[in-house]
XYZ file of C-alpha atoms in Angstrom:
424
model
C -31.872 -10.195 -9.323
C -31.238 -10.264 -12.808
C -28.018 -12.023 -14.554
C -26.918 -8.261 -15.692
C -27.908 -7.065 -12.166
C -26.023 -9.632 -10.545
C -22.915 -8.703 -12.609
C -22.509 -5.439 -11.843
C -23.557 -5.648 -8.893
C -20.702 -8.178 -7.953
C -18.386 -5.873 -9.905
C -19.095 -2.550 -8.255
C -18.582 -4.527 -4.788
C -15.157 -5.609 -5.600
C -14.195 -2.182 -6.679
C -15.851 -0.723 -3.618
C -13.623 -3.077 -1.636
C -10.625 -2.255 -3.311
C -9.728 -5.315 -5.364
C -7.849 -3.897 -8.546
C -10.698 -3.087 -12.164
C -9.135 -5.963 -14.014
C -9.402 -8.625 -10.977
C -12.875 -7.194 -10.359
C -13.836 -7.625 -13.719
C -12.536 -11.176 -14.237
C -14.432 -12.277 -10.799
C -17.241 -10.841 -11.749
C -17.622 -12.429 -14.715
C -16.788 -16.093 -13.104
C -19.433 -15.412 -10.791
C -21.749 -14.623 -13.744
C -20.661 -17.574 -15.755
C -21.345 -20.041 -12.706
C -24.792 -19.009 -11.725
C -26.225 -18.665 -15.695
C -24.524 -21.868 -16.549
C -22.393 -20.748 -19.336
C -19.138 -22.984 -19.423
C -16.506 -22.048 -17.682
C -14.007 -22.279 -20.547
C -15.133 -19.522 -22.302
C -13.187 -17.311 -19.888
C -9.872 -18.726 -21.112
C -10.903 -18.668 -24.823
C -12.132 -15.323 -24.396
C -9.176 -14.022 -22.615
C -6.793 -15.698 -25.441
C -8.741 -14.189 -28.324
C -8.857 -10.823 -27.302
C -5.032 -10.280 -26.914
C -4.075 -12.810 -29.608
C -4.525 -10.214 -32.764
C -1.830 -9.155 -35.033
C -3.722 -5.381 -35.125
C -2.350 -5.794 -31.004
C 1.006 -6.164 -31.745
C 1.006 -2.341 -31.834
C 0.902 -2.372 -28.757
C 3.783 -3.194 -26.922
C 5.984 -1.943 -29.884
C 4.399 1.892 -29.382
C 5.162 0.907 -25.724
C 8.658 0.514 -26.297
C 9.384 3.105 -28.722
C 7.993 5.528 -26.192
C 10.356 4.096 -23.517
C 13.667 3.888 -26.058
C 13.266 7.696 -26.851
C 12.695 8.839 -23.552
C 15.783 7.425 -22.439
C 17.642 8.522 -25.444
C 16.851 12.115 -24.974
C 14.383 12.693 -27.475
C 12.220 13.722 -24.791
C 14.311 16.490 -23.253
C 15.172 18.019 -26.576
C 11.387 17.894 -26.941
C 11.382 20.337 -24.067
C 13.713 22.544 -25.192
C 11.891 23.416 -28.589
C 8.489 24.023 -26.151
C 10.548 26.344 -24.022
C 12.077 28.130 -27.030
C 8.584 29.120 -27.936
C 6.325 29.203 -25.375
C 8.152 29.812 -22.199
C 7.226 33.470 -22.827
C 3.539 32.673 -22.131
C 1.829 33.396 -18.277
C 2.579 30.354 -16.323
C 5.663 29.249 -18.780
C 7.054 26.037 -17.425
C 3.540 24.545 -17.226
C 2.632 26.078 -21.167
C 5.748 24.487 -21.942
C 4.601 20.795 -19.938
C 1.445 21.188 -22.378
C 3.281 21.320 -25.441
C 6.412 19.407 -24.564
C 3.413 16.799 -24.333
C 1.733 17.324 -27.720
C 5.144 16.913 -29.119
C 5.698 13.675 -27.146
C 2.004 12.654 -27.621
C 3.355 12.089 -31.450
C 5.749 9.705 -30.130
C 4.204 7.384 -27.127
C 0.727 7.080 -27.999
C 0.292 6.537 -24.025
C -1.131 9.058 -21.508
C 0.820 7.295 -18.785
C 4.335 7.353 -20.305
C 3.656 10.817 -21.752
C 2.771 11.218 -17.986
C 6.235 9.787 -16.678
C 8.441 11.104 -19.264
C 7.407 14.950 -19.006
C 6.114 15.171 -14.881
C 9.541 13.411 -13.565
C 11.338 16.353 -16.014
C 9.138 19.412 -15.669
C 7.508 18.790 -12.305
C 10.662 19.229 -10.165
C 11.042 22.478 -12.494
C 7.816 23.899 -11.674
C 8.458 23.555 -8.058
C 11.272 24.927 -7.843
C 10.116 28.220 -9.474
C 7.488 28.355 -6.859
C 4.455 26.757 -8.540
C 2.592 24.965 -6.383
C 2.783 20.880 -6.646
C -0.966 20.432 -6.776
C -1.167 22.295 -10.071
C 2.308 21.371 -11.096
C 0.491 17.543 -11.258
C -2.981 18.662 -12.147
C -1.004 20.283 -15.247
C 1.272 17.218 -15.917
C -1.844 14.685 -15.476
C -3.919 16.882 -17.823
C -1.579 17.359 -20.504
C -0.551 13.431 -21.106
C -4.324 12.514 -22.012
C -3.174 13.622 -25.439
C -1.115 10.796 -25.440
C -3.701 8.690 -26.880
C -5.601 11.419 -29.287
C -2.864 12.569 -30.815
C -1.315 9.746 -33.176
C -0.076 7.362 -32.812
C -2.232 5.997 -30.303
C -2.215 2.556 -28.147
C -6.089 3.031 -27.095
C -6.966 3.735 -30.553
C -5.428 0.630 -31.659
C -7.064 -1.115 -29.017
C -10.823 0.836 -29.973
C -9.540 -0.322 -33.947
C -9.267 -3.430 -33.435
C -12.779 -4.046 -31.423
C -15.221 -2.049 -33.934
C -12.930 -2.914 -37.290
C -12.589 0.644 -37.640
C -9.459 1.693 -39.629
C -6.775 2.393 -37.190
C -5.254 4.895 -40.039
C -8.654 7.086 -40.195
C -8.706 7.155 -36.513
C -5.041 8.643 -36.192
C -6.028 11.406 -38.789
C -9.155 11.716 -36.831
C -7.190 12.110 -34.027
C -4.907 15.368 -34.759
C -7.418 18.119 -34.401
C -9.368 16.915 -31.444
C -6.187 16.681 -29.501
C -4.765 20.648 -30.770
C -7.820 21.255 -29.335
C -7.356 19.688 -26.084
C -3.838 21.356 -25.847
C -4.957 24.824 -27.000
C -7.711 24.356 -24.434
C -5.052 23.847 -21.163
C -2.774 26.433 -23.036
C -5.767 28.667 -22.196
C -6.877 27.751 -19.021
C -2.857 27.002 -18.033
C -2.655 31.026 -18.721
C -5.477 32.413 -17.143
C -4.630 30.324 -13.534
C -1.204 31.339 -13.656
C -2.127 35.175 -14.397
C -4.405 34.979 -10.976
C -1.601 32.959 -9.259
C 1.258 35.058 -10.177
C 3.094 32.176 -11.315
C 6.367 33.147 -13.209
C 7.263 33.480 -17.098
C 10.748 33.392 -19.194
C 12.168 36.253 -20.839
C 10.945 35.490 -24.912
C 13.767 33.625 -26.785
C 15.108 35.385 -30.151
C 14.614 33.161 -33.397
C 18.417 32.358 -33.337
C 18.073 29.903 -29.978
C 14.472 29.084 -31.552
C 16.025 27.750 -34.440
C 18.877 26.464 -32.548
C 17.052 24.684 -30.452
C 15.018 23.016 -33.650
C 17.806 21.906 -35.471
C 19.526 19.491 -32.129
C 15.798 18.350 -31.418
C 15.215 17.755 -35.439
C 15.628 13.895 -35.038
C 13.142 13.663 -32.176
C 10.696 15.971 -34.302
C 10.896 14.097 -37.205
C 9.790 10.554 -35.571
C 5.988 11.121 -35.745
C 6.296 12.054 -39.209
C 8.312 8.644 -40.226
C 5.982 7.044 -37.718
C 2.957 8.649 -39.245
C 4.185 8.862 -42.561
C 5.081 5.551 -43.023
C 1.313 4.624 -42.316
C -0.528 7.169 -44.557
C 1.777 6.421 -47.718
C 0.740 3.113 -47.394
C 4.191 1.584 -47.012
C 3.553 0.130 -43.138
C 0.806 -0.723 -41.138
C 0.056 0.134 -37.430
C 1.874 -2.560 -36.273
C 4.879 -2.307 -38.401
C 4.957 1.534 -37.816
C 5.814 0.535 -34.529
C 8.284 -1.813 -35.109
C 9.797 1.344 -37.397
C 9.333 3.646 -34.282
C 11.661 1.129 -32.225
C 14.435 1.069 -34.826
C 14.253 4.823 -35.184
C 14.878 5.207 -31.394
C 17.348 2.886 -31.056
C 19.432 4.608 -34.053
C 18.966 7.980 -32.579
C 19.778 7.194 -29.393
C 22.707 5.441 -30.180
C 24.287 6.735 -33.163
C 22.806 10.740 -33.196
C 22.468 11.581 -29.302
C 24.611 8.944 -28.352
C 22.509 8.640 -24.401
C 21.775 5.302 -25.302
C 24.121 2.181 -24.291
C 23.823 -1.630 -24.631
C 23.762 -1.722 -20.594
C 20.328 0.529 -20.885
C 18.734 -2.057 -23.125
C 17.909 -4.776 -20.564
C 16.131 -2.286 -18.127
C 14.595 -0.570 -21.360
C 13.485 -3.675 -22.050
C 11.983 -4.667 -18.722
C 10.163 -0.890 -18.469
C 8.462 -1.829 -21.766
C 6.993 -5.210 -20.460
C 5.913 -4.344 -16.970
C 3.878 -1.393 -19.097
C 2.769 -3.283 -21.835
C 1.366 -6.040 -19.234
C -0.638 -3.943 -17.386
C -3.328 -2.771 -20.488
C -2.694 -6.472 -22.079
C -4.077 -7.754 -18.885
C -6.877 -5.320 -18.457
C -7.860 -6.099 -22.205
C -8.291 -9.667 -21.589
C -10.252 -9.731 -18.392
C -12.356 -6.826 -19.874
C -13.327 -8.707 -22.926
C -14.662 -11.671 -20.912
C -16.656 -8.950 -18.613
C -17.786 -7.549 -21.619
C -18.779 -11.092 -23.621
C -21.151 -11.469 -20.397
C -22.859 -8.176 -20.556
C -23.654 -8.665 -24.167
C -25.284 -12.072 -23.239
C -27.276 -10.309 -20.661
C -28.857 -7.776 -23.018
C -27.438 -4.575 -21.863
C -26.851 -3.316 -25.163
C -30.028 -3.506 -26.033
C -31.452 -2.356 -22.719
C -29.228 0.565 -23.111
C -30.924 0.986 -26.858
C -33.926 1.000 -25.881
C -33.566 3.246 -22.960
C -31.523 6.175 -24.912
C -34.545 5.765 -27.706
C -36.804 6.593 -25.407
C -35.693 9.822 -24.353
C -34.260 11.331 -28.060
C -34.193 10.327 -31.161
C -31.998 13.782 -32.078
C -27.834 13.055 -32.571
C -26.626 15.246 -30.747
C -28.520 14.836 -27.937
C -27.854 11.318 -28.162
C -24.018 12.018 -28.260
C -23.822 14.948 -24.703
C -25.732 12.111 -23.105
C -22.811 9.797 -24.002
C -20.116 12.499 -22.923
C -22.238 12.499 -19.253
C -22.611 8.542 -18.803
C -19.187 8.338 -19.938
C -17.696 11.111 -17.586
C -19.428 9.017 -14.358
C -17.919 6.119 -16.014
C -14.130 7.147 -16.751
C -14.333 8.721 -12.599
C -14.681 4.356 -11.396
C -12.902 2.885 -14.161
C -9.564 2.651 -15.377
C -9.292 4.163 -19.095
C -8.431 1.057 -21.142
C -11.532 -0.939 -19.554
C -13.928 1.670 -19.325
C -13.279 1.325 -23.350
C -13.289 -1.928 -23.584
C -16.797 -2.273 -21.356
C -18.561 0.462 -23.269
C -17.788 0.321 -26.879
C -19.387 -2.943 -27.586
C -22.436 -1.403 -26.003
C -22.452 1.845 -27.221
C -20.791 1.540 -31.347
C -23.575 -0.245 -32.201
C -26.199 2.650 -31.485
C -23.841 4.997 -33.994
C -25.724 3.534 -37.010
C -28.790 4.156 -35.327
C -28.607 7.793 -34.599
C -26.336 8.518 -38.044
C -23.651 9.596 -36.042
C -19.984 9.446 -38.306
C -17.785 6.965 -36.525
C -14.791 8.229 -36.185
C -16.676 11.249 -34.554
C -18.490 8.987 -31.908
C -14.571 6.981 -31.626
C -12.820 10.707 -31.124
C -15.537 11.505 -28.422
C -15.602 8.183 -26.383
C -11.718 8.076 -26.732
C -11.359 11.953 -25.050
C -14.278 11.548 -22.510
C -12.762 8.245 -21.198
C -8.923 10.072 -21.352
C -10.055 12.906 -19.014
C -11.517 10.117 -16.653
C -7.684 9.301 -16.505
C -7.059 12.595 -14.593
C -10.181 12.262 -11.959
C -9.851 10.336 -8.717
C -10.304 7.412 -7.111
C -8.661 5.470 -10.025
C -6.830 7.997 -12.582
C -3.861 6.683 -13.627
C -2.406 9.675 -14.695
C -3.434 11.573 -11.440
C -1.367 8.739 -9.808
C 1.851 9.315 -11.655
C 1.713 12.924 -10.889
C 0.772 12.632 -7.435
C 3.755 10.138 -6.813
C 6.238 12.664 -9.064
C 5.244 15.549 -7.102
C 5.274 14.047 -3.754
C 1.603 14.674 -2.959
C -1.133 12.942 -1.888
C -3.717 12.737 -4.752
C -6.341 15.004 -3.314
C -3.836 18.045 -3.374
C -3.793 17.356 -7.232
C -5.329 20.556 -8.707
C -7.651 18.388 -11.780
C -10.615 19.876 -11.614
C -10.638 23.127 -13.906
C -8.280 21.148 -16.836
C -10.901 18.354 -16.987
C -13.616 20.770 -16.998
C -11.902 22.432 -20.243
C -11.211 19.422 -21.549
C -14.560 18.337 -21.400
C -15.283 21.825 -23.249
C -13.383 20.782 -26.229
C -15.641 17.430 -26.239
C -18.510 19.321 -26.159
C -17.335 21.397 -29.303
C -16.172 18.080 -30.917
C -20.164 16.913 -30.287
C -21.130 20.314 -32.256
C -18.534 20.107 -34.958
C -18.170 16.837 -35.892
C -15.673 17.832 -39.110
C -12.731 18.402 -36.364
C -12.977 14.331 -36.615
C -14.035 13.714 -40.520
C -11.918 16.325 -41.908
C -8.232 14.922 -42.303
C -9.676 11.070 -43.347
C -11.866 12.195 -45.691
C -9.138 14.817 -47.491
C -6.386 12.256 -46.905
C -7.727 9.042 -47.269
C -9.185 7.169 -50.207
């Protein structure tokens, strides 16, 4: 067997025998590292240097300002301003879960707190008005993969900081692709609802919508001063997170007033347990992904793809399929952090823009998020709903989901646009 063979094939057992990605990954690689003879240290050394990066620090701090304004009601407001103008729609409650979670997508910059936040608010809501739970979850799961297109973004951080791509292009790459992916659920949201019969709310006069805008103003503003404070040039990622932290905090405390100093130490804790998780996946990952570099797979992979096209786009749908197998095994952060050193390098090869191939791997491996055995997301709405994940209705979101990737391969400007008009 060969040393990549013998990797993968010691990874894909552990999965299939239900030891956790991360743990499989890190085994696998110490198996790996034993029989080639590399030293052992690396692991640790490898480990250390992936998570010890300033760029990282984003990180937990997005993690945390996601967490301080949920609890301090920027979330529900949030919900209110998505109800004032969309309720109307076929199948309001769930138009409203889609664009409550663009809105909150400009906030978290995670899929599962965007997840969280909006299914254990909106999911109990749905039922209740007689939607069923499946696609009550299918809907919540679907809708928080814009978590991490829409800026700011923890996995973009994460994809910045491994290709030296600027994490400020890839937000403004970012903004289309995900209106996309929201205008794309809006649609399919309304045509399964009209053949459902699922209910809508009387339209809302401008007065309320207005209304309803000015108490949610604070919580609308924060991905502008989060945002803003990156593109002027005054704050990097990292301290536009730290910004994002102190803006919830003063909101919550001193504007909505749902925030108290007994909150902060479970806050607090909530932030670590889910900053830990991706932290943890990113430094096992990086050793699995040091060893299939060593083994050649990049360049197997090059020379395979070469073989059958030389033509961009065909090149880039063949991507969106390897990756859509990939994201249905692995979890979203380390199907990333497996395939992007193997992949990026083959951009410059076919003359594909970056950000475009970044937007496309970022979205593909996001709807994996929402297909079983392993999606997260699918998870957290499962466990809100109180279903078992295969009464999840996924399916037809991730299928138009997947339809705005495919437009994204075709139009590559939905990417390349907002960098190259905002940007120097």
């Amino acid at each position: 067997m060969s040393d990549v063979g013998l990797l993968l094939g010691v990874f894909s057992f552990l999965l299939l025998a239900g030891v956790s990605c991360a743990n499989s990954m890190l085994l696998a690689s110490l198996v790996s590292i034993w029989v080639t003879g590399f030293p052992v240290t690396m692991t640790a050394d490898n480990m250390l240097g992936a998570i010890n990066s300033f760029t990282l620090l984003a990180v937990p701090f997005f993690i945390l300002a996601g967490v301080i304004m949920n609890r301090a009601g920027l979330t529900a407001r949030l919900i209110d301003v998505s109800r004032a103008f969309v309720g109307h729609f076929h199948g309001g409650t769930a138009q409203v879960n889609v664009v409550a979670s663009m809105f909150f997508s400009g906030i978290s910059g995670s899929a599962s707190a965007d997840a969280a936040a909006i299914g254990s608010m909106l999911i109990p809501t749905m039922k209740r008005e007689g939607y069923d739970p499946g696609f009550a979850a299918g809907v919540t799961a679907s809708a928080a993969t814009m978590g991490p297109i829409i800026p700011p973004s923890i996995v973009m951080v994460i994809y910045g900081s491994i290709t030296n791509l600027s994490i400020g292009a890839l937000f403004l790459a970012g903004i289309l692709p995900g209106i996309l992916i929201g205008v794309t659920l809006m649609l399919m949201v309304a045509y399964m609802s009209r053949r459902r019969g699922y209910p809508r709310a009387p339209r809302v006069g401008w007065t309320d919508r207005l209304r309803a805008i000015g108490a949610a103003l604070p919580a609308v503003l924060a991905p502008v001063i989060i945002l803003g404070g990156m593109f002027s040039g005054v704050a990097t990622a990292t301290e536009a997170g730290v910004i994002a932290c102190v803006y919830g905090l003063f909101v919550g405390f001193f504007v909505y007033r749902d925030l108290r100093l007994a909150d902060m130490p479970s806050l607090l804790a909530d932030a670590v347990e889910m900053t830990a998780v991706p932290m943890y996946i990113l430094a096992t990952s990086s050793v699995f992904g040091f060893m299939l570099t060593a083994h050649g797979l990049g360049f197997m992979i090059g020379d395979f793809l070469s073989g059958i096209t030389q033509d961009p786009l065909t090149f880039l749908l063949i991507i969106v399929a390897l990756l859509t197998v990939v994201g249905i095994f692995l979890d979203g952060i380390a199907a990333l952090l497996i395939v992007v050193p193997v992949f990026a390098p083959l951009v410059d090869v076919y003359h594909v823009d970056p950000l475009q191939f970044a937007l496309i791997v970022i979205m593909t491996i996001m709807i994996g998020t929402v297909t079983p055995p392993v999606g997260m997301q699918l998870y957290i709405a499962a466990a809100i709903a109180r279903i078992p994940i295969g009464r999840v209705v996924a399916w037809p979101f991730c299928w138009a989901m997947t339809g705005a990737v495919v437009i994204l391969c075709f139009v590559p400007q939905l990417a390349t646009f907002l960098p190259r008009l905002l940007l120097p």
